[in-house]
């Protein structure tokens, strides 16, 4: 668990990354390598699909986990919140990924029909890494005293 003085991120540390794209008449390939296109080793991959219209996902922050989120099919919005500011990023390209740093609250919403959300994660699944209560998130975010310096 991150304690006082540990790194905390802002929504501005969460960037939209342009991923490589090899296009040919036979289709396109986008490779993502840990430590290259994403600034962490990839320990886990998962994907969200069959999301019913009007549903939202997320609604939590992670203490240490970093993620790259890609709309490999369709589109959706990600609302980021660091406790001080918010921004919404629309993902709708298979060659763009949103890097989400630790200690940033996220909500995924406005999924298009058939959307597939690919997540590349820096850690295996660990429930203790989640902060699922928004008030607890705000308290944890404000307890950190070195904002803006996420782990590399
Ligand atoms: P959660 O991360 O809360 O989903 P989302 O952010 O997409 O709304 O996970 C939902 C459930 O799935 C939760 O009870 C734990 C389980 N889960 C795993 O077992 N392993 C995983 O890698 C993930 C991402 C979730």
Tab-separated table of C-alpha atoms and ligand atoms in Angstrom:
chain	number	residue	atom	x	y	z
A	1	UNK	CA	0.000	0.000	0.000
A	2	UNK	CA	1.325	3.412	-0.940
A	3	UNK	CA	2.019	5.517	2.122
A	4	UNK	CA	2.691	9.163	2.793
A	5	UNK	CA	5.477	10.439	0.563
A	6	UNK	CA	4.956	7.788	-2.125
A	7	UNK	CA	4.600	8.865	-5.738
A	8	UNK	CA	1.234	10.099	-6.935
A	9	UNK	CA	0.176	10.952	-10.466
A	10	UNK	CA	-1.951	13.625	-12.047
A	11	UNK	CA	-4.331	13.319	-14.972
A	12	UNK	CA	-1.668	15.077	-17.072
A	13	UNK	CA	0.707	12.151	-16.457
A	14	UNK	CA	-1.857	9.972	-18.261
A	15	UNK	CA	-1.050	10.358	-21.944
A	16	UNK	CA	-2.493	9.132	-25.179
A	17	UNK	CA	0.295	7.138	-26.844
A	18	UNK	CA	0.510	6.711	-30.585
A	19	UNK	CA	1.375	3.046	-31.183
A	20	UNK	CA	3.206	1.631	-34.196
A	21	UNK	CA	0.991	0.702	-37.114
A	22	UNK	CA	2.066	-1.507	-40.007
A	23	UNK	CA	-0.513	-1.191	-42.732
A	24	UNK	CA	-0.784	-3.310	-45.835
A	25	UNK	CA	-3.465	-4.264	-48.316
A	26	UNK	CA	-4.012	-7.371	-46.155
A	27	UNK	CA	-4.697	-5.412	-42.962
A	28	UNK	CA	-2.860	-3.742	-40.106
A	29	UNK	CA	-0.652	-4.818	-37.195
A	30	UNK	CA	0.011	-2.855	-34.003
A	31	UNK	CA	2.726	-4.367	-31.798
A	32	UNK	CA	3.141	-3.313	-28.157
A	33	UNK	CA	6.280	-4.335	-26.271
A	34	UNK	CA	6.798	-3.815	-22.558
A	35	UNK	CA	9.532	-1.276	-21.862
A	36	UNK	CA	9.312	0.010	-25.417
A	37	UNK	CA	5.881	1.306	-26.413
A	38	UNK	CA	4.776	1.196	-22.771
A	39	UNK	CA	7.054	2.356	-19.922
A	40	UNK	CA	6.596	-0.816	-17.858
A	41	UNK	CA	6.994	-4.572	-18.139
A	42	UNK	CA	3.669	-6.162	-19.103
A	43	UNK	CA	2.647	-8.657	-16.398
A	44	UNK	CA	-1.003	-9.136	-17.349
A	45	UNK	CA	-3.344	-8.711	-20.279
A	46	UNK	CA	-7.126	-8.640	-20.045
A	47	UNK	CA	-9.974	-7.374	-22.159
A	48	UNK	CA	-13.496	-6.129	-21.648
A	49	UNK	CA	-16.173	-7.039	-24.137
A	50	UNK	CA	-19.947	-7.665	-24.307
A	51	UNK	CA	-20.449	-4.412	-22.401
A	52	UNK	CA	-24.188	-3.592	-22.605
A	53	UNK	CA	-25.161	-0.160	-23.877
A	54	UNK	CA	-25.291	2.426	-21.090
A	55	UNK	CA	-23.049	0.411	-18.733
A	56	UNK	CA	-19.899	1.866	-17.219
A	57	UNK	CA	-16.817	0.096	-15.890
A	58	UNK	CA	-13.929	1.071	-13.663
A	59	UNK	CA	-14.929	3.258	-10.767
A	60	UNK	CA	-11.672	2.767	-8.905
A	61	UNK	CA	-8.028	3.762	-8.680
A	62	UNK	CA	-4.922	1.621	-8.301
A	63	UNK	CA	-2.230	2.240	-5.739
A	64	UNK	CA	0.701	1.002	-7.859
A	65	UNK	CA	-0.675	-0.541	-11.048
A	66	UNK	CA	-0.048	1.128	-14.390
A	67	UNK	CA	-2.082	0.313	-17.464
A	68	UNK	CA	-2.216	0.945	-21.170
A	69	UNK	CA	-5.804	0.870	-22.423
A	70	UNK	CA	-6.618	0.405	-26.102
A	71	UNK	CA	-9.951	0.376	-27.928
A	72	UNK	CA	-8.998	-2.481	-30.261
A	73	UNK	CA	-12.580	-2.462	-31.539
A	74	UNK	CA	-15.197	0.264	-31.311
A	75	UNK	CA	-14.966	3.181	-28.920
A	76	UNK	CA	-15.494	4.334	-25.339
A	77	UNK	CA	-14.629	7.251	-23.066
A	78	UNK	CA	-12.294	7.172	-20.079
A	79	UNK	CA	-12.862	9.798	-17.404
A	80	UNK	CA	-9.692	10.385	-15.373
A	81	UNK	CA	-9.670	12.069	-11.968
A	82	UNK	CA	-6.620	12.700	-9.769
A	83	UNK	CA	-8.598	14.257	-6.930
A	84	UNK	CA	-7.813	17.793	-8.126
A	85	UNK	CA	-8.765	17.729	-11.796
A	86	UNK	CA	-10.596	15.618	-14.321
A	87	UNK	CA	-10.286	14.929	-18.014
A	88	UNK	CA	-12.107	12.726	-20.466
A	89	UNK	CA	-10.254	10.842	-23.199
A	90	UNK	CA	-12.118	9.170	-26.045
A	91	UNK	CA	-10.522	5.990	-27.360
A	92	UNK	CA	-11.550	4.946	-30.851
A	93	UNK	CA	-8.368	3.874	-32.657
A	94	UNK	CA	-6.641	0.474	-32.403
A	95	UNK	CA	-3.250	2.214	-32.754
A	96	UNK	CA	-3.692	4.585	-29.790
A	97	UNK	CA	-3.397	3.692	-26.127
A	98	UNK	CA	-4.104	5.647	-22.966
A	99	UNK	CA	-1.388	5.296	-20.343
A	100	UNK	CA	-2.929	5.430	-16.866
A	101	UNK	CA	-0.557	6.054	-13.983
A	102	UNK	CA	-1.066	4.947	-10.365
A	103	UNK	CA	-3.467	6.785	-8.074
A	104	UNK	CA	-5.745	8.066	-10.815
A	105	UNK	CA	-9.457	7.341	-10.520
A	106	UNK	CA	-11.002	6.121	-13.789
A	107	UNK	CA	-14.451	5.468	-15.182
A	108	UNK	CA	-15.014	3.834	-18.583
A	109	UNK	CA	-18.285	4.778	-20.242
A	110	UNK	CA	-20.137	5.328	-23.522
A	111	UNK	CA	-19.100	1.970	-24.956
A	112	UNK	CA	-20.104	1.525	-28.559
A	113	UNK	CA	-21.839	-1.683	-29.520
A	114	UNK	CA	-19.264	-4.478	-29.888
A	115	UNK	CA	-16.432	-2.447	-28.343
A	116	UNK	CA	-13.398	-4.354	-27.082
A	117	UNK	CA	-11.185	-2.717	-24.455
A	118	UNK	CA	-7.704	-4.218	-24.261
A	119	UNK	CA	-5.747	-3.582	-21.057
A	120	UNK	CA	-2.006	-4.142	-20.695
A	121	UNK	CA	-1.104	-4.041	-17.011
A	122	UNK	CA	2.135	-3.682	-15.079
A	123	UNK	CA	1.128	-6.125	-12.326
A	124	UNK	CA	-0.835	-9.316	-11.884
A	125	UNK	CA	-4.315	-9.010	-10.369
A	126	UNK	CA	-4.170	-7.910	-6.756
A	127	UNK	CA	-7.378	-6.775	-5.046
A	128	UNK	CA	-5.348	-4.946	-2.358
A	129	UNK	CA	-4.028	-2.635	-5.068
A	130	UNK	CA	-7.536	-1.291	-5.733
A	131	UNK	CA	-9.128	1.735	-4.086
A	132	UNK	CA	-12.828	1.285	-4.800
A	133	UNK	CA	-14.252	3.951	-2.511
A	134	UNK	CA	-14.075	7.484	-3.959
A	135	UNK	CA	-13.830	9.236	-0.581
A	136	UNK	CA	-11.010	6.878	0.410
A	137	UNK	CA	-9.316	7.690	-2.893
A	138	UNK	CA	-9.537	11.441	-2.252
A	139	UNK	CA	-8.087	10.962	1.226
A	140	UNK	CA	-5.251	8.776	-0.081
A	141	UNK	CA	-4.501	11.167	-2.964
A	142	UNK	CA	-4.299	14.185	-0.668
A	143	UNK	CA	-2.125	12.275	1.834
A	144	UNK	CA	0.640	11.977	-0.741
A	145	UNK	CA	3.102	14.845	-0.684
A	146	UNK	CA	5.121	14.345	-3.862
A	147	UNK	CA	2.591	14.858	-6.651
A	148	UNK	CA	3.470	14.617	-10.301
A	149	UNK	CA	6.258	12.077	-10.101
A	150	UNK	CA	4.896	8.666	-11.071
A	151	UNK	CA	7.179	5.636	-11.090
A	152	UNK	CA	8.970	5.057	-14.382
B	1	LIG	P1	-12.677	-4.748	-12.073
B	1	LIG	O1	-11.231	-4.472	-12.276
B	1	LIG	O2	-13.351	-4.092	-10.914
B	1	LIG	O3	-13.500	-4.388	-13.403
B	1	LIG	P2	-13.711	-3.017	-14.177
B	1	LIG	O4	-12.688	-2.035	-13.707
B	1	LIG	O5	-13.542	-3.382	-15.611
B	1	LIG	O6	-15.100	-2.551	-13.930
B	1	LIG	O7	-12.874	-6.319	-11.992
B	1	LIG	C1	-14.156	-6.914	-11.971
B	1	LIG	C2	-14.031	-8.278	-11.321
B	1	LIG	O8	-13.197	-9.119	-12.108
B	1	LIG	C3	-13.433	-8.206	-9.926
B	1	LIG	O9	-14.306	-8.822	-9.013
B	1	LIG	C4	-12.165	-9.003	-9.999
B	1	LIG	C5	-12.179	-9.699	-11.325
B	1	LIG	N1	-10.874	-9.597	-12.004
B	1	LIG	C6	-9.964	-10.616	-11.900
B	1	LIG	O10	-10.210	-11.643	-11.236
B	1	LIG	N2	-8.761	-10.506	-12.556
B	1	LIG	C7	-8.445	-9.407	-13.287
B	1	LIG	O11	-7.335	-9.342	-13.877
B	1	LIG	C8	-9.409	-8.345	-13.381
B	1	LIG	C9	-9.103	-7.100	-14.163
B	1	LIG	C10	-10.608	-8.472	-12.717
